[in-house]
Coordinates of C-alpha atoms in Angstrom, one line a residue:
M256 CA -58.6 40.2 23.8
K257 CA -57.4 40.1 27.6
L258 CA -59.5 37.9 28.0
L259 CA -58.6 35.7 25.3
L260 CA -55.4 35.0 26.2
T261 CA -56.1 35.3 30.1
S262 CA -58.5 31.7 28.9
F263 CA -55.9 30.4 27.0
L264 CA -53.2 30.4 29.4
L265 CA -55.5 29.0 31.9
T266 CA -56.3 26.2 30.1
V267 CA -52.1 25.6 29.2
F268 CA -52.3 25.5 33.2
I269 CA -54.5 23.3 33.7
H270 CA -53.4 20.5 31.9
L271 CA -49.8 21.2 32.6
S272 CA -49.8 20.5 36.8
F273 CA -52.4 17.2 35.8
G274 CA -50.3 16.5 33.5
Q275 CA -52.1 16.7 30.0
T276 CA -50.3 17.2 27.1
P277 CA -51.6 19.7 25.3
P278 CA -54.0 19.2 21.8
E279 CA -52.0 18.7 19.2
T280 CA -53.5 20.7 16.4
Y281 CA -51.2 23.1 13.9
P282 CA -51.8 24.9 11.1
D283 CA -51.8 22.8 7.2
D284 CA -49.5 24.5 5.5
P285 CA -51.1 26.0 2.3
A286 CA -48.7 23.4 0.1
S287 CA -50.6 19.9 1.7
V288 CA -53.3 20.7 1.3
E289 CA -54.8 19.7 -2.5
Q290 CA -55.2 23.2 -4.8
A291 CA -57.4 23.8 -7.2
G292 CA -55.8 23.8 -11.1
V293 CA -52.3 21.3 -10.2
P294 CA -51.8 18.1 -11.7
K295 CA -52.3 15.8 -9.4
G296 CA -48.9 12.9 -9.3
E297 CA -49.7 9.0 -10.1
V298 CA -48.4 6.6 -7.4
I299 CA -48.2 2.7 -7.7
K300 CA -47.8 0.6 -5.2
L301 CA -45.8 -2.3 -5.3
S302 CA -43.8 -5.6 -3.3
F303 CA -39.6 -6.6 -2.3
T304 CA -39.0 -9.9 -1.6
N305 CA -35.6 -10.2 -3.3
S306 CA -33.8 -8.5 -0.7
K307 CA -29.9 -10.3 -0.7
I308 CA -28.9 -7.4 1.5
F309 CA -31.6 -8.7 4.5
P310 CA -32.4 -12.2 3.2
G311 CA -35.8 -13.3 3.4
T312 CA -37.3 -10.2 4.3
Q313 CA -40.7 -8.7 2.2
R314 CA -42.1 -5.6 2.3
D315 CA -44.3 -3.0 0.2
Y316 CA -43.7 0.3 -2.0
W317 CA -44.5 3.0 -3.5
I318 CA -43.9 5.7 -6.3
Y319 CA -44.4 9.5 -6.9
V320 CA -44.3 10.3 -9.8
P321 CA -45.2 13.4 -10.7
V322 CA -47.4 15.0 -13.8
Q323 CA -44.0 17.0 -14.4
Y324 CA -41.6 14.1 -15.4
K325 CA -40.2 13.4 -18.1
P326 CA -37.9 10.2 -18.8
D327 CA -35.0 11.7 -21.2
Q328 CA -34.8 13.6 -17.4
P329 CA -33.0 12.0 -14.7
A330 CA -35.4 12.5 -11.7
C331 CA -34.4 13.9 -8.1
V332 CA -34.9 11.4 -5.5
Y333 CA -37.0 11.2 -2.1
V334 CA -36.6 8.1 -0.3
N335 CA -39.5 8.5 3.1
Q336 CA -39.2 5.3 5.3
D337 CA -42.3 3.4 7.3
G338 CA -44.1 3.6 3.7
V339 CA -45.9 7.0 2.7
Q340 CA -46.1 10.1 5.1
W341 CA -46.9 13.8 5.7
K342 CA -49.1 13.6 3.2
A343 CA -46.0 13.7 1.6
P344 CA -47.5 13.6 -2.8
T345 CA -49.4 16.9 -2.6
V346 CA -46.4 19.0 -1.1
F347 CA -45.6 17.3 -3.7
D348 CA -47.7 18.3 -6.5
N349 CA -48.1 21.7 -5.2
L350 CA -44.1 22.3 -4.8
I351 CA -42.9 21.6 -8.1
A352 CA -46.2 22.8 -9.9
S353 CA -44.2 26.8 -8.8
G354 CA -40.8 25.5 -9.2
Q355 CA -40.2 25.4 -4.9
M356 CA -38.2 22.7 -5.4
P357 CA -37.4 21.0 -8.4
V358 CA -39.6 16.8 -10.5
T359 CA -38.7 14.5 -8.3
I360 CA -39.6 11.1 -7.9
G361 CA -40.9 9.5 -4.2
V362 CA -40.0 6.4 -3.6
F363 CA -41.5 5.0 -0.4
V364 CA -40.9 2.0 1.6
S365 CA -41.9 -0.1 4.4
P366 CA -39.8 -2.2 7.0
G367 CA -39.1 -5.5 5.9
W368 CA -40.5 -9.0 7.8
V369 CA -39.6 -12.3 7.9
R370 CA -43.0 -13.8 7.3
A371 CA -43.5 -17.8 9.6
A372 CA -44.1 -20.7 7.4
N373 CA -47.7 -21.5 9.9
K374 CA -49.4 -18.0 11.3
E375 CA -50.7 -19.8 13.7
A376 CA -48.0 -21.5 15.1
A377 CA -45.2 -18.3 15.0
L378 CA -44.4 -14.3 14.7
D379 CA -44.2 -12.4 11.7
R380 CA -40.1 -11.0 12.9
A381 CA -40.1 -7.2 12.2
N382 CA -37.4 -6.2 10.6
R383 CA -38.2 -2.2 11.1
S384 CA -35.6 -1.9 14.2
F385 CA -33.1 -4.0 12.7
E386 CA -32.8 -2.0 9.7
Y387 CA -33.4 1.4 11.0
D388 CA -31.4 2.2 14.0
G389 CA -28.7 0.6 13.4
L390 CA -25.4 2.1 12.5
G391 CA -24.0 1.5 9.6
D392 CA -24.6 1.2 6.0
G393 CA -26.8 -1.9 5.5
Y394 CA -29.6 -0.3 5.0
V395 CA -28.1 2.1 2.3
R396 CA -26.7 -0.8 0.7
F397 CA -29.6 -1.8 0.2
L398 CA -31.3 0.9 -1.4
L399 CA -28.8 1.3 -3.5
E400 CA -27.9 -1.6 -4.4
E401 CA -31.7 -3.3 -4.9
L402 CA -34.5 -1.6 -4.2
L403 CA -34.0 1.8 -6.5
P404 CA -32.6 -0.7 -9.3
E405 CA -35.6 -1.6 -8.9
V406 CA -38.2 1.0 -9.3
E407 CA -35.6 2.1 -11.7
K408 CA -37.3 -1.5 -14.1
Q409 CA -40.4 0.2 -13.5
K410 CA -42.8 2.1 -15.5
T411 CA -45.9 4.8 -15.3
A412 CA -49.3 4.1 -16.4
D413 CA -49.1 6.3 -19.1
G414 CA -45.3 4.4 -19.9
R415 CA -42.5 7.0 -19.0
A416 CA -40.1 4.2 -18.3
I417 CA -38.2 6.1 -14.0
R418 CA -35.1 7.4 -13.9
F419 CA -33.1 8.4 -11.5
S420 CA -30.3 11.2 -11.1
K421 CA -27.1 9.6 -9.5
S422 CA -26.0 12.2 -7.7
G423 CA -26.1 13.0 -4.3
N424 CA -27.0 16.6 -4.6
D425 CA -29.9 15.8 -6.7
R426 CA -31.3 12.2 -3.1
A427 CA -33.7 13.3 -0.6
I428 CA -34.0 11.0 2.4
G429 CA -35.9 11.4 5.5
G430 CA -38.1 9.3 8.2
S431 CA -40.1 9.8 11.2
S432 CA -38.7 8.1 14.9
S433 CA -36.3 5.6 13.7
G434 CA -37.6 5.9 10.0
A435 CA -35.9 8.8 10.8
V436 CA -32.3 7.8 12.7
C437 CA -31.8 5.4 9.4
A438 CA -32.6 8.5 6.7
F439 CA -29.4 10.5 8.4
T440 CA -27.5 6.8 8.8
A441 CA -27.8 7.0 5.0
A442 CA -26.6 10.0 3.6
W443 CA -24.4 9.8 7.0
E444 CA -22.8 6.7 5.5
R445 CA -23.0 7.5 2.0
P446 CA -23.8 11.3 1.9
G447 CA -22.6 11.4 -2.0
E448 CA -25.8 9.4 -2.3
F449 CA -28.1 11.2 -0.6
S450 CA -26.8 15.0 0.7
R451 CA -30.8 16.0 2.1
V452 CA -32.8 15.1 5.1
F453 CA -36.1 15.3 6.1
S454 CA -36.2 14.3 10.4
A455 CA -39.2 14.2 13.0
I456 CA -39.0 13.1 16.1
G457 CA -36.2 11.5 15.5
T458 CA -35.1 8.3 17.3
Y459 CA -30.9 9.1 18.5
V460 CA -30.8 7.9 21.6
G461 CA -29.4 3.8 22.9
L462 CA -31.8 2.0 21.1
R463 CA -29.3 0.1 18.6
G464 CA -26.7 3.3 18.9
A465 CA -27.4 6.0 17.6
D466 CA -27.3 7.8 20.9
R467 CA -23.4 8.1 19.2
Y468 CA -24.6 10.3 16.8
S469 CA -24.0 13.8 18.6
T470 CA -20.0 12.3 19.2
L471 CA -19.9 11.6 16.1
V472 CA -21.0 14.7 14.5
R473 CA -18.4 17.1 16.9
K474 CA -15.3 14.5 15.8
Y475 CA -15.7 14.4 11.6
E476 CA -14.7 16.1 9.3
P477 CA -17.8 17.7 7.6
K478 CA -20.2 15.6 5.6
P479 CA -21.7 18.0 2.8
I480 CA -25.2 17.0 4.4
R481 CA -28.3 19.3 5.3
V482 CA -30.5 18.7 7.7
F483 CA -34.6 19.4 8.8
L484 CA -34.6 17.7 12.6
Q485 CA -38.6 18.2 14.4
D486 CA -39.8 16.6 17.9
G487 CA -41.0 18.1 20.7
S488 CA -41.4 18.1 24.3
N489 CA -43.2 15.6 24.6
D490 CA -41.8 13.1 22.5
L491 CA -40.5 9.6 24.7
N492 CA -38.7 8.6 27.7
I493 CA -38.3 5.9 28.1
Y494 CA -35.5 2.9 28.2
G495 CA -33.8 3.8 25.5
G496 CA -33.3 7.4 26.7
D497 CA -34.7 11.0 25.5
W498 CA -35.6 11.6 22.3
W499 CA -36.4 15.4 23.5
M500 CA -33.3 15.7 24.2
A501 CA -31.7 13.5 22.3
N502 CA -32.9 15.7 19.1
Q503 CA -31.6 18.8 20.8
T504 CA -27.7 17.3 21.6
L505 CA -27.9 16.3 17.9
E506 CA -29.0 19.7 16.9
R507 CA -26.1 21.4 18.5
A508 CA -24.2 18.8 17.6
L509 CA -24.6 19.5 14.6
T510 CA -24.6 24.0 14.8
F511 CA -21.9 22.9 16.4
N512 CA -19.6 21.6 13.6
G513 CA -21.2 23.7 11.0
Y514 CA -23.8 22.4 9.2
E515 CA -26.2 23.1 7.5
V516 CA -29.6 22.8 9.7
K517 CA -32.8 23.7 9.9
H518 CA -35.0 22.4 13.4
V519 CA -38.8 23.6 15.2
W520 CA -39.1 22.3 18.8
G521 CA -42.9 22.0 19.6
E522 CA -44.2 20.7 22.1
G523 CA -45.2 17.3 20.9
G524 CA -45.2 13.7 21.4
H525 CA -44.1 10.5 19.6
N526 CA -46.5 11.8 16.6
G527 CA -46.2 12.8 12.8
K528 CA -48.3 15.6 13.8
H529 CA -46.3 17.8 14.1
G530 CA -44.4 16.1 11.3
T531 CA -46.6 16.6 9.6
A532 CA -46.8 20.5 9.8
L533 CA -43.5 20.8 9.0
F534 CA -43.2 18.8 5.4
A535 CA -43.8 20.9 3.1
E536 CA -41.1 23.8 4.9
A537 CA -38.9 21.5 5.7
M538 CA -38.9 20.1 1.6
R539 CA -38.5 23.8 0.5
F540 CA -35.9 24.0 2.8
L541 CA -33.6 21.1 2.3
W542 CA -34.1 21.6 -2.0
Q543 CA -33.5 25.8 -1.1
G544 CA -30.7 26.6 -4.2
W545 CA -31.3 23.5 -6.5
P546 CA -29.2 22.9 -8.3
K547 CA -26.4 24.4 -6.4
P548 CA -24.9 21.6 -4.7
V549 CA -25.3 21.7 0.2
Q550 CA -21.0 22.0 0.0
N551 CA -18.9 21.0 2.9
T552 CA -18.4 23.6 5.9
T553 CA -15.8 24.1 8.0
P554 CA -16.0 23.3 10.6
K555 CA -15.4 24.0 14.2
N556 CA -14.2 21.4 15.6
A557 CA -10.3 23.0 16.6
M558 CA -8.2 19.6 16.1
L559 CA -10.3 19.6 13.1
A560 CA -9.8 23.6 12.3
S561 CA -5.6 23.7 13.2
K562 CA -5.1 20.8 11.2
L563 CA -7.3 20.3 7.9
I564 CA -6.8 22.9 5.3
P565 CA -9.6 24.4 2.8
G566 CA -9.4 22.9 -0.6
E567 CA -6.8 20.0 0.2
G568 CA -8.7 17.3 0.0
W569 CA -7.2 13.3 -0.6
Q570 CA -5.2 12.8 -3.7
R571 CA -4.9 9.4 -4.9
V572 CA -0.7 8.0 -5.6
G573 CA -0.7 4.6 -6.3
E574 CA -3.5 1.9 -7.6
G575 CA -3.0 -1.7 -8.9
Y576 CA -2.3 -3.4 -6.3
S577 CA -3.4 -6.1 -4.2
Q578 CA -2.4 -5.4 -0.5
A579 CA -1.0 -2.2 -0.2
T580 CA 0.1 -1.1 3.7
G581 CA 3.8 -0.9 5.4
T582 CA 4.5 2.9 5.0
A583 CA 7.4 4.7 6.0
V584 CA 8.6 7.7 5.2
N585 CA 13.3 8.7 5.9
Q586 CA 14.8 11.6 6.7
Q587 CA 14.0 13.2 2.1
G588 CA 11.1 12.8 3.2
E589 CA 10.0 9.9 0.6
V590 CA 7.0 7.3 1.6
F591 CA 7.6 3.9 0.6
F592 CA 5.5 0.1 1.3
Y593 CA 4.9 -3.0 0.5
D594 CA 1.8 -4.9 -2.4
V595 CA 1.8 -7.4 0.9
P596 CA 1.1 -10.3 -1.7
T597 CA 3.2 -9.6 -4.5
G598 CA 6.3 -8.9 -2.1
K599 CA 7.2 -5.7 -3.9
A600 CA 8.8 -2.7 -2.8
Y601 CA 7.3 0.9 -4.1
K602 CA 8.4 4.5 -2.6
I603 CA 6.6 8.0 -3.7
T604 CA 8.7 10.4 -4.0
A605 CA 7.6 14.4 -3.9
D606 CA 5.8 15.3 -6.6
G607 CA 3.4 11.5 -5.6
K608 CA 5.0 9.4 -7.7
P609 CA 5.1 5.7 -6.7
T610 CA 8.3 4.2 -8.4
V611 CA 8.5 -0.2 -7.9
L612 CA 12.4 -0.1 -5.9
P613 CA 14.6 -3.3 -7.0
T614 CA 14.1 -6.2 -4.3
T615 CA 15.0 -9.6 -3.5
S616 CA 13.0 -12.4 -3.5
K617 CA 12.9 -12.6 0.5
K618 CA 8.6 -11.7 0.8
A619 CA 8.2 -9.0 3.2
V620 CA 5.4 -6.0 4.7
G621 CA 7.3 -3.1 6.1
T622 CA 10.2 -1.3 6.7
A623 CA 11.8 1.3 8.5
F624 CA 14.6 3.3 9.1
G625 CA 17.5 4.1 11.3
P626 CA 18.7 7.7 12.3
D627 CA 21.0 7.1 9.7
G628 CA 19.0 7.2 6.8
S629 CA 19.7 2.7 6.9
R630 CA 16.0 1.1 5.5
Y631 CA 15.4 -2.2 7.9
V632 CA 12.9 -4.8 6.6
I633 CA 10.4 -7.4 8.0
A634 CA 10.6 -10.5 5.4
T635 CA 8.3 -12.8 6.6
G636 CA 8.8 -15.3 4.3
T637 CA 12.4 -15.9 6.3
K638 CA 11.3 -14.2 9.5
Q639 CA 14.2 -12.6 9.7
I640 CA 15.1 -8.2 9.5
L641 CA 17.2 -6.7 7.1
T642 CA 19.1 -3.5 6.5
Y643 CA 20.6 -2.0 3.4
N644 CA 22.5 1.1 4.0
N645 CA 22.5 3.9 1.7
A646 CA 24.9 1.2 -0.4
G647 CA 22.4 -1.1 -1.3
A648 CA 24.3 -3.6 1.2
E649 CA 22.2 -6.3 3.3
T650 CA 22.9 -7.3 6.7
V651 CA 20.6 -9.8 9.0
L652 CA 20.1 -7.9 11.8
T653 CA 18.0 -11.0 13.9
K654 CA 16.7 -14.0 12.2
N655 CA 13.5 -16.8 13.2
L656 CA 11.7 -13.6 14.3
P657 CA 8.2 -14.1 12.9
A658 CA 7.3 -10.2 12.9
S659 CA 4.5 -8.4 11.9
D660 CA 5.8 -4.3 12.0
F661 CA 8.6 -2.3 14.1
V662 CA 10.4 1.3 15.4
V663 CA 13.4 2.5 14.8
A664 CA 13.9 4.6 18.4
H665 CA 16.8 8.2 18.0
N666 CA 18.9 5.3 20.6
G667 CA 19.2 2.2 17.6
N668 CA 16.0 1.0 20.1
V669 CA 14.1 -1.5 17.5
Y670 CA 10.6 -2.1 18.9
V671 CA 8.9 -5.0 17.9
T672 CA 5.3 -6.6 17.6
S673 CA 4.8 -10.4 16.4
N674 CA 0.9 -12.1 16.2
D675 CA 2.1 -15.7 16.7
G676 CA -0.3 -17.1 18.4
N677 CA -4.0 -15.7 19.2
R678 CA -4.2 -12.8 21.5
N679 CA -1.0 -13.6 22.6
A680 CA 1.0 -10.3 20.8
K681 CA 3.9 -10.3 22.0
L682 CA 6.8 -7.0 22.0
Y683 CA 10.1 -7.4 21.7
L684 CA 13.0 -5.0 21.1
I685 CA 16.3 -5.4 19.7
R686 CA 19.4 -3.4 21.3
P687 CA 21.8 -1.1 19.8
N688 CA 25.1 -3.8 18.8
S689 CA 22.7 -6.6 18.8
T690 CA 21.6 -9.2 17.2
K691 CA 19.2 -10.8 19.8
P692 CA 15.3 -9.7 20.1
V693 CA 14.0 -9.6 24.0
E694 CA 11.1 -9.4 25.1
V695 CA 9.2 -6.6 27.0
D696 CA 6.2 -7.2 26.5
A697 CA 2.9 -10.4 25.6
G698 CA -0.5 -10.9 25.8
L699 CA -2.1 -8.5 23.4
D700 CA -5.2 -8.8 21.2
G701 CA -3.5 -8.4 18.3
T702 CA -1.2 -5.1 17.6
G703 CA -2.1 -3.8 14.2
G704 CA 1.1 -1.0 14.1
L705 CA 3.6 0.8 16.8
C706 CA 4.9 4.0 17.1
L707 CA 7.3 6.5 19.2
S708 CA 5.9 10.6 21.2
P709 CA 7.5 13.0 20.4
D710 CA 9.8 13.1 22.9
Q711 CA 10.5 9.7 22.3
T712 CA 9.9 8.5 26.2
Q713 CA 6.2 7.0 25.3
L714 CA 5.9 3.7 23.3
Y715 CA 2.3 3.6 21.2
V716 CA 0.6 0.2 20.4
T717 CA -3.2 -1.0 18.9
E718 CA -4.2 -3.8 19.5
T719 CA -6.1 -5.1 16.8
G720 CA -8.8 -6.9 18.3
S721 CA -10.5 -3.9 20.2
H722 CA -10.3 -0.8 20.1
W723 CA -7.6 1.0 22.4
L724 CA -4.2 2.1 21.9
W725 CA -2.0 0.8 24.9
A726 CA 1.1 3.1 25.9
Y727 CA 4.5 1.9 27.9
Q728 CA 7.0 4.1 29.0
I729 CA 10.8 3.7 28.3
Q730 CA 12.4 3.0 30.3
P731 CA 17.2 4.5 30.5
D732 CA 17.1 1.0 29.0
G733 CA 15.1 0.6 26.8
S734 CA 13.0 -1.8 28.8
L735 CA 8.6 -0.7 28.9
A736 CA 7.7 0.1 32.2
A737 CA 3.1 1.9 33.3
K738 CA 1.7 -0.6 30.6
Q739 CA -1.8 1.1 30.2
R740 CA -5.3 1.1 28.0
F741 CA -4.5 5.0 27.0
G742 CA -6.3 5.5 24.3
W743 CA -10.3 4.7 22.8
L744 CA -10.7 4.4 19.5
H745 CA -13.9 4.9 17.6
M746 CA -15.6 1.1 15.7
A747 CA -18.5 1.0 13.6
D748 CA -21.2 -0.8 15.1
T749 CA -21.1 -3.4 13.0
D750 CA -17.5 -4.8 13.9
N751 CA -16.3 -6.0 16.9
N752 CA -13.1 -4.3 17.0
A753 CA -11.7 -1.1 15.7
G754 CA -9.4 -2.0 12.6
A755 CA -6.9 -0.5 14.3
G756 CA -3.7 -0.2 12.4
G757 CA -1.0 2.1 11.5
L758 CA -0.2 4.7 13.2
Q759 CA 2.5 8.4 13.7
C760 CA 2.7 11.0 16.1
D761 CA 2.5 14.7 14.7
Q762 CA 5.7 17.7 16.9
L763 CA 2.5 18.8 19.4
G764 CA 2.4 14.7 20.2
N765 CA -0.9 14.1 19.2
I766 CA -1.7 10.0 17.7
Y767 CA -3.1 9.9 13.7
I768 CA -4.5 6.1 13.8
A769 CA -5.8 4.5 10.6
T770 CA -8.8 2.6 11.2
R771 CA -11.7 1.6 10.2
L772 CA -13.9 5.1 10.5
G773 CA -11.0 5.6 8.9
V774 CA -8.2 8.4 10.4
Q775 CA -8.4 9.3 14.5
V776 CA -7.1 11.4 15.2
L777 CA -6.0 11.5 19.7
D778 CA -4.3 14.5 22.0
Q779 CA -1.8 13.9 24.1
L780 CA -4.5 12.4 26.9
G781 CA -5.8 9.8 24.4
R782 CA -8.8 10.9 23.8
V783 CA -10.0 10.8 20.6
N784 CA -10.5 14.6 19.0
A785 CA -11.1 14.6 15.4
I786 CA -12.2 11.2 12.6
I787 CA -11.2 12.1 9.3
P788 CA -12.9 10.3 6.3
T789 CA -11.1 8.1 4.3
P790 CA -11.4 7.1 0.7
T791 CA -10.2 4.0 1.1
S792 CA -13.8 1.9 4.0
H793 CA -10.5 0.8 6.0
P794 CA -7.4 2.2 5.8
T795 CA -4.3 -0.3 7.2
D796 CA -1.5 1.4 7.1
L797 CA -0.5 5.9 7.3
C798 CA 2.5 8.3 8.0
I799 CA 3.5 11.4 7.0
G800 CA 5.6 12.0 4.8
G801 CA 6.5 15.0 1.5
P802 CA 9.3 17.4 1.8
N803 CA 8.2 19.2 4.7
F804 CA 6.5 16.0 6.3
D805 CA 3.2 17.8 6.8
M806 CA 1.9 15.3 4.4
L807 CA -0.7 12.1 6.1
Y808 CA 0.2 9.5 3.4
I809 CA -2.8 6.6 4.3
S810 CA -2.3 2.4 2.5
G811 CA -5.3 -0.2 2.5
G812 CA -7.2 -2.2 -0.5
D813 CA -6.3 -2.0 -3.7
K814 CA -5.0 2.1 -3.1
V815 CA -2.3 4.8 -1.6
Y816 CA -3.9 8.1 -0.9
R817 CA -2.3 11.4 0.1
R818 CA -3.6 14.7 2.0
K819 CA -1.8 17.9 2.7
L820 CA -1.8 19.0 6.9
N821 CA -1.3 21.9 8.9
A822 CA 0.8 19.9 10.7
H823 CA 4.9 18.0 10.6
G824 CA 5.3 14.6 11.3
A825 CA 7.4 13.2 14.7
N826 CA 10.3 11.1 13.2
S827 CA 11.5 8.0 14.7
W828 CA 14.9 8.5 13.0
D829 CA 15.2 12.4 14.0
K830 CA 16.1 13.5 18.4
P831 CA 14.0 12.9 20.5
N832 CA 11.2 16.6 20.5
K833 CA 9.8 17.6 23.4
P834 CA 6.0 18.5 22.4
V835 CA 4.4 21.4 25.0
Q836 CA 2.4 19.7 27.3
G837 CA -1.6 20.1 26.0
G838 CA -4.1 20.9 27.9
L839 CA -6.3 18.2 30.2

């Protein structure tokens, strides 16, 4: 025995000394070997050429249907990129027969190709990297809106119609290399559609932005996703990054933020050998406990853990609008917003029910409140800012100002943004007892919203044409100084800007910003610590209201939502409050 061990160690030393990789051999899992007496499912090969999401592409796909499948009970689904891999049909036969995974239909799809009109003169366009490596929901939409509905039109050789469960808890997805990151992206974008991910030698590197996942996983509120990761120390290390390190970094991020994740590391290279050996083990882990659903886990991210309340999710409080935006909160915690195309104003009371407010004929887009309780309104139709006192009497504050948003400070200063002029948005100051706007800055690439720090010495402004939050220091006379790009916002892979809109601080000085990715929460230093996903795809405005000013409201599109937080809003009309200095 000692001689055999010495011989083995010497062999490993020789391979490593001369830069060679030990030969990859892995024991067969019993489930990856055909078993006598186990019913064998049917595999159907087809082609798909009618994609609107990836126009012009052609691809093959295969459907595995187990013998145990009955059309009166919609089946679970496993989708695999790059076609049939892992000896998957055999593994499914054995695991389904032994009860270690549910009755599951497999869909194995190859990447798309745009075929050249003249193959002698031109190459086909390979669509694999575009479809697989990029972030965003394009590929998962292709699956949900095009391919899976097409699969459900098919029948087995014995005439069984194919029917899928529509629950994400009954759906898994996997792949290797770029196919692995594609699978992770599908679940990340639509966890309600795919909750279980198998990832072998995943390409979580800088090809098309997947290197960002290890950061995003740490910052986002955890999603109900269970993940099995495999990689080897001899995986690729090239211009796009280090696959081996990237997979470990992702695993540490998933573990950090509380996800259900299992990993198996080895010494293999960039191939499917180890993944094939582990596939049955991965399926057992991913389907373990089914039909009990994969759960959202408790975040370990400090900002998320401190702000989110277990069991408190988003509640819809209004719907059916054309474009809800312009949210603001008064001294009673009531939230006001506008439906922009109609010009109607709404108030959400403490019980979460919106009521329509009497409005003038002037079209309006936003509301703010002054320290005396007066309501300020931007009337876009007349380019006016109006004020209404507690008795409802209207006063014209200023005319001929194409305002887009504003904030009223405790001392009565009104800061106004104006997007009149592309890439030259302006900031104005209207001082108390004055109706004349004074320009205090210009040159921003559009503005989405503005708010004051709790001590009211800083003005924060979102820039719609970029991913920046700008900061200004407010001088004693109300003018602005020390302008800088303060907050770096995350943005979607398919967007050219973060889509930043409305924002508000809490009493600790953290900044909440409505963006396309959800509500991004920045600390006092302008660093995004957390991202709270939202039910609406692009919230355009937010405020923190409710009777205790601990309810986060978002508006965007045709709906308004709210969510209770363990945080309290810092209101511009309130007395300035100096928060505790945050960590550096």
